[in-house]
PDB file of C-alpha atoms in Angstrom:
ATOM      1  CA  MET D   9     -58.745 -20.133  -3.952  1.00  0.00           C
ATOM      2  CA  ILE D  10     -62.338 -21.371  -3.536  1.00  0.00           C
ATOM      3  CA  ARG D  11     -63.077 -24.958  -2.324  1.00  0.00           C
ATOM      4  CA  LYS D  12     -66.579 -25.957  -2.940  1.00  0.00           C
ATOM      5  CA  HIS D  13     -68.284 -28.416  -1.035  1.00  0.00           C
ATOM      6  CA  LYS D  14     -71.018 -30.812  -1.845  1.00  0.00           C
ATOM      7  CA  ASP D  15     -72.615 -32.764   1.135  1.00  0.00           C
ATOM      8  CA  TYR D  16     -69.972 -31.293   3.598  1.00  0.00           C
ATOM      9  CA  CYS D  17     -67.015 -32.699   1.582  1.00  0.00           C
ATOM     10  CA  TRP D  18     -64.751 -29.953   0.179  1.00  0.00           C
ATOM     11  CA  ASP D  19     -62.882 -30.012  -3.212  1.00  0.00           C
ATOM     12  CA  ASP D  20     -59.366 -31.454  -3.007  1.00  0.00           C
ATOM     13  CA  VAL D  21     -59.947 -32.409   0.925  1.00  0.00           C
ATOM     14  CA  SER D  22     -59.458 -35.670   2.072  1.00  0.00           C
ATOM     15  CA  GLN D  23     -62.063 -37.373   4.369  1.00  0.00           C
ATOM     16  CA  LEU D  24     -59.893 -38.942   7.248  1.00  0.00           C
ATOM     17  CA  VAL D  25     -60.571 -41.052  10.278  1.00  0.00           C
ATOM     18  CA  TYR D  26     -61.142 -38.760  13.291  1.00  0.00           C
ATOM     19  CA  LYS D  27     -58.298 -40.303  15.301  1.00  0.00           C
ATOM     20  CA  GLU D  28     -55.819 -43.135  15.213  1.00  0.00           C
ATOM     21  CA  ASP D  29     -54.944 -43.509  18.850  1.00  0.00           C
ATOM     22  CA  ASN D  30     -57.107 -45.658  20.040  1.00  0.00           C
ATOM     23  CA  SER D  31     -59.349 -43.034  21.903  1.00  0.00           C
ATOM     24  CA  PRO D  32     -62.842 -44.111  22.573  1.00  0.00           C
ATOM     25  CA  PHE D  33     -65.084 -42.441  20.118  1.00  0.00           C
ATOM     26  CA  ARG D  34     -67.754 -43.779  17.496  1.00  0.00           C
ATOM     27  CA  SER D  35     -68.794 -42.465  13.834  1.00  0.00           C
ATOM     28  CA  VAL D  36     -66.603 -39.227  13.661  1.00  0.00           C
ATOM     29  CA  THR D  37     -64.786 -38.240  10.332  1.00  0.00           C
ATOM     30  CA  ARG D  38     -62.444 -35.287  10.034  1.00  0.00           C
ATOM     31  CA  GLN D  39     -61.284 -32.911   7.161  1.00  0.00           C
ATOM     32  CA  VAL D  40     -58.312 -30.585   7.456  1.00  0.00           C
ATOM     33  CA  LEU D  41     -59.650 -27.524   5.358  1.00  0.00           C
ATOM     34  CA  PHE D  42     -56.606 -25.237   5.844  1.00  0.00           C
ATOM     35  CA  ASP D  43     -53.337 -26.275   7.470  1.00  0.00           C
ATOM     36  CA  GLY D  44     -51.625 -22.871   7.945  1.00  0.00           C
ATOM     37  CA  ALA D  45     -50.574 -20.381   5.326  1.00  0.00           C
ATOM     38  CA  GLU D  46     -48.501 -17.344   5.168  1.00  0.00           C
ATOM     39  CA  ASP D  47     -48.689 -15.779   8.869  1.00  0.00           C
ATOM     40  CA  ILE D  48     -51.713 -17.646  10.066  1.00  0.00           C
ATOM     41  CA  PRO D  49     -50.267 -20.816  11.901  1.00  0.00           C
ATOM     42  CA  CYS D  50     -53.305 -22.506  12.700  1.00  0.00           C
ATOM     43  CA  GLN D  51     -55.479 -25.348  11.515  1.00  0.00           C
ATOM     44  CA  TRP D  52     -59.309 -25.067  10.502  1.00  0.00           C
ATOM     45  CA  ARG D  53     -60.756 -28.415  10.580  1.00  0.00           C
ATOM     46  CA  TYR D  54     -64.275 -30.008  10.063  1.00  0.00           C
ATOM     47  CA  PHE D  55     -65.770 -33.003  12.194  1.00  0.00           C
ATOM     48  CA  GLU D  56     -68.702 -34.771  11.364  1.00  0.00           C
ATOM     49  CA  VAL D  57     -70.429 -37.224  13.959  1.00  0.00           C
ATOM     50  CA  ALA D  58     -72.893 -39.274  12.424  1.00  0.00           C
ATOM     51  CA  PRO D  59     -76.317 -39.924  14.262  1.00  0.00           C
ATOM     52  CA  GLY D  60     -75.578 -41.913  17.387  1.00  0.00           C
ATOM     53  CA  GLY D  61     -71.900 -41.152  17.313  1.00  0.00           C
ATOM     54  CA  TYR D  62     -69.699 -39.284  19.739  1.00  0.00           C
ATOM     55  CA  SER D  63     -66.220 -37.577  19.723  1.00  0.00           C
ATOM     56  CA  THR D  64     -63.629 -38.546  22.676  1.00  0.00           C
ATOM     57  CA  LEU D  65     -64.047 -37.249  26.154  1.00  0.00           C
ATOM     58  CA  GLU D  66     -60.903 -35.214  26.597  1.00  0.00           C
ATOM     59  CA  HIS D  67     -58.950 -32.249  27.760  1.00  0.00           C
ATOM     60  CA  HIS D  68     -55.706 -30.646  26.643  1.00  0.00           C
ATOM     61  CA  GLN D  69     -53.291 -27.618  26.954  1.00  0.00           C
ATOM     62  CA  HIS D  70     -54.294 -26.121  23.786  1.00  0.00           C
ATOM     63  CA  THR D  71     -57.677 -23.660  23.378  1.00  0.00           C
ATOM     64  CA  HIS D  72     -59.982 -23.941  20.375  1.00  0.00           C
ATOM     65  CA  TRP D  73     -62.822 -22.540  18.920  1.00  0.00           C
ATOM     66  CA  VAL D  74     -65.616 -24.347  17.453  1.00  0.00           C
ATOM     67  CA  MET D  75     -68.667 -23.343  15.376  1.00  0.00           C
ATOM     68  CA  ILE D  76     -71.616 -25.975  14.913  1.00  0.00           C
ATOM     69  CA  PHE D  77     -72.027 -26.131  10.964  1.00  0.00           C
ATOM     70  CA  ARG D  78     -74.678 -28.919  10.602  1.00  0.00           C
ATOM     71  CA  GLY D  79     -77.281 -30.329  12.785  1.00  0.00           C
ATOM     72  CA  LYS D  80     -77.611 -30.328  16.327  1.00  0.00           C
ATOM     73  CA  GLY D  81     -76.724 -32.451  19.366  1.00  0.00           C
ATOM     74  CA  THR D  82     -75.381 -32.313  22.910  1.00  0.00           C
ATOM     75  CA  ALA D  83     -71.925 -31.223  24.233  1.00  0.00           C
ATOM     76  CA  LEU D  84     -70.285 -31.612  27.579  1.00  0.00           C
ATOM     77  CA  LEU D  85     -68.276 -28.670  28.470  1.00  0.00           C
ATOM     78  CA  GLY D  86     -66.405 -28.388  31.423  1.00  0.00           C
ATOM     79  CA  ASP D  87     -68.928 -28.940  34.323  1.00  0.00           C
ATOM     80  CA  GLU D  88     -71.931 -28.314  32.012  1.00  0.00           C
ATOM     81  CA  VAL D  89     -74.106 -30.353  29.216  1.00  0.00           C
ATOM     82  CA  GLN D  90     -75.688 -28.161  26.645  1.00  0.00           C
ATOM     83  CA  ALA D  91     -77.781 -28.653  23.539  1.00  0.00           C
ATOM     84  CA  VAL D  92     -75.802 -27.507  20.343  1.00  0.00           C
ATOM     85  CA  SER D  93     -77.192 -26.495  16.935  1.00  0.00           C
ATOM     86  CA  PHE D  94     -76.037 -24.923  13.795  1.00  0.00           C
ATOM     87  CA  GLY D  95     -74.466 -21.526  14.251  1.00  0.00           C
ATOM     88  CA  ASP D  96     -73.516 -22.037  17.797  1.00  0.00           C
ATOM     89  CA  LEU D  97     -70.077 -20.649  18.561  1.00  0.00           C
ATOM     90  CA  ILE D  98     -68.091 -22.529  21.494  1.00  0.00           C
ATOM     91  CA  THR D  99     -64.769 -21.507  23.173  1.00  0.00           C
ATOM     92  CA  ILE D 100     -63.267 -24.508  24.642  1.00  0.00           C
ATOM     93  CA  PRO D 101     -60.382 -23.257  27.074  1.00  0.00           C
ATOM     94  CA  ALA D 102     -57.241 -25.019  27.786  1.00  0.00           C
ATOM     95  CA  TRP D 103     -57.821 -28.075  30.130  1.00  0.00           C
ATOM     96  CA  GLN D 104     -61.656 -27.961  29.882  1.00  0.00           C
ATOM     97  CA  TRP D 105     -63.263 -31.440  29.512  1.00  0.00           C
ATOM     98  CA  HIS D 106     -65.339 -31.711  26.380  1.00  0.00           C
ATOM     99  CA  GLN D 107     -67.207 -34.314  24.148  1.00  0.00           C
ATOM    100  CA  PHE D 108     -69.654 -33.745  21.313  1.00  0.00           C
ATOM    101  CA  ARG D 109     -72.509 -35.934  20.685  1.00  0.00           C
ATOM    102  CA  ALA D 110     -75.105 -36.555  17.787  1.00  0.00           C
ATOM    103  CA  ASN D 111     -77.811 -37.594  19.952  1.00  0.00           C
ATOM    104  CA  ARG D 112     -80.619 -35.483  18.830  1.00  0.00           C
ATOM    105  CA  GLY D 113     -81.691 -37.509  15.442  1.00  0.00           C
ATOM    106  CA  GLU D 114     -79.467 -36.240  13.241  1.00  0.00           C
ATOM    107  CA  ALA D 115     -75.703 -35.570  12.101  1.00  0.00           C
ATOM    108  CA  LEU D 116     -73.478 -32.871  13.903  1.00  0.00           C
ATOM    109  CA  GLY D 117     -71.167 -31.336  11.878  1.00  0.00           C
ATOM    110  CA  PHE D 118     -68.684 -28.420  13.294  1.00  0.00           C
ATOM    111  CA  LEU D 119     -65.702 -26.325  12.325  1.00  0.00           C
ATOM    112  CA  CYS D 120     -62.853 -26.427  14.567  1.00  0.00           C
ATOM    113  CA  LEU D 121     -59.929 -23.584  14.893  1.00  0.00           C
ATOM    114  CA  VAL D 122     -56.936 -24.483  16.646  1.00  0.00           C
ATOM    115  CA  ASN D 123     -53.239 -23.683  16.489  1.00  0.00           C
ATOM    116  CA  GLN D 124     -51.303 -25.980  14.377  1.00  0.00           C
ATOM    117  CA  GLU D 125     -48.756 -26.491  17.174  1.00  0.00           C
ATOM    118  CA  ARG D 126     -50.729 -28.250  19.830  1.00  0.00           C
ATOM    119  CA  ASP D 127     -50.259 -30.800  22.607  1.00  0.00           C
ATOM    120  CA  LYS D 128     -51.937 -34.203  22.316  1.00  0.00           C
ATOM    121  CA  VAL D 129     -55.424 -35.129  24.091  1.00  0.00           C
ATOM    122  CA  THR D 130     -55.664 -36.461  27.711  1.00  0.00           C
ATOM    123  CA  LEU D 131     -58.437 -38.869  28.652  1.00  0.00           C
ATOM    124  CA  PRO D 132     -59.738 -38.798  31.935  1.00  0.00           C
ATOM    125  CA  THR D 133     -58.619 -41.075  34.708  1.00  0.00           C
ATOM    126  CA  ASP D 134     -61.333 -43.397  36.399  1.00  0.00           C
ATOM    127  CA  ALA D 135     -61.045 -40.860  39.688  1.00  0.00           C
ATOM    128  CA  GLU D 136     -61.759 -38.028  37.225  1.00  0.00           C
ATOM    129  CA  LEU D 137     -64.630 -39.690  35.698  1.00  0.00           C
ATOM    130  CA  THR D 138     -65.896 -40.374  39.073  1.00  0.00           C
ATOM    131  CA  ALA D 139     -65.537 -36.981  39.939  1.00  0.00           C
ATOM    132  CA  MET D 140     -67.305 -35.865  37.011  1.00  0.00           C
ATOM    133  CA  LYS D 141     -70.385 -38.139  37.702  1.00  0.00           C
ATOM    134  CA  GLU D 142     -70.790 -36.160  40.929  1.00  0.00           C
ATOM    135  CA  ASN D 143     -72.505 -33.694  38.805  1.00  0.00           C
ATOM    136  CA  PRO D 144     -76.044 -35.150  38.137  1.00  0.00           C
ATOM    137  CA  ALA D 145     -76.469 -33.822  34.608  1.00  0.00           C
ATOM    138  CA  ILE D 146     -72.718 -35.026  33.561  1.00  0.00           C
ATOM    139  CA  ARG D 147     -73.396 -38.385  35.166  1.00  0.00           C
ATOM    140  CA  ASP D 148     -76.730 -38.806  33.027  1.00  0.00           C
ATOM    141  CA  PHE D 149     -74.815 -37.608  29.928  1.00  0.00           C
ATOM    142  CA  LEU D 150     -72.124 -40.190  30.440  1.00  0.00           C
ATOM    143  CA  GLU D 151     -74.197 -42.976  31.141  1.00  0.00           C
ATOM    144  CA  GLU D 152     -76.461 -42.322  28.098  1.00  0.00           C
ATOM    145  CA  LEU D 153     -74.017 -44.399  25.943  1.00  0.00           C
TER     146      LEU D 153
END
């Protein structure tokens, strides 16, 4: 099967709201490109963050892999803030805080591979946010919004 894309939307794939759980985010869409098949129990998704948008700051029990597929932006990954751009491959281990932002003047699109069976995200508590902000790079990143 081949699914062609036009403008980062694939044939027969619905463009969905990023989340419906009241998590804080701005201007993000989600597409589920593959949702398991045969002996591969994974989900392959495409997220797109519009310029000025951001994903939820979260962590969870499951690992996932991300490849930047379009544009550039900034990512909070654990205790680091890094610029990301097309082609970057990112491993996000279990329980690592992470957030993606399209804050470099263009959309940021990324592919994400996860197990079909996974836990729900956890948002930071006020105490966890305070602890994160002890790192000046993370404090600046979090206060950017």
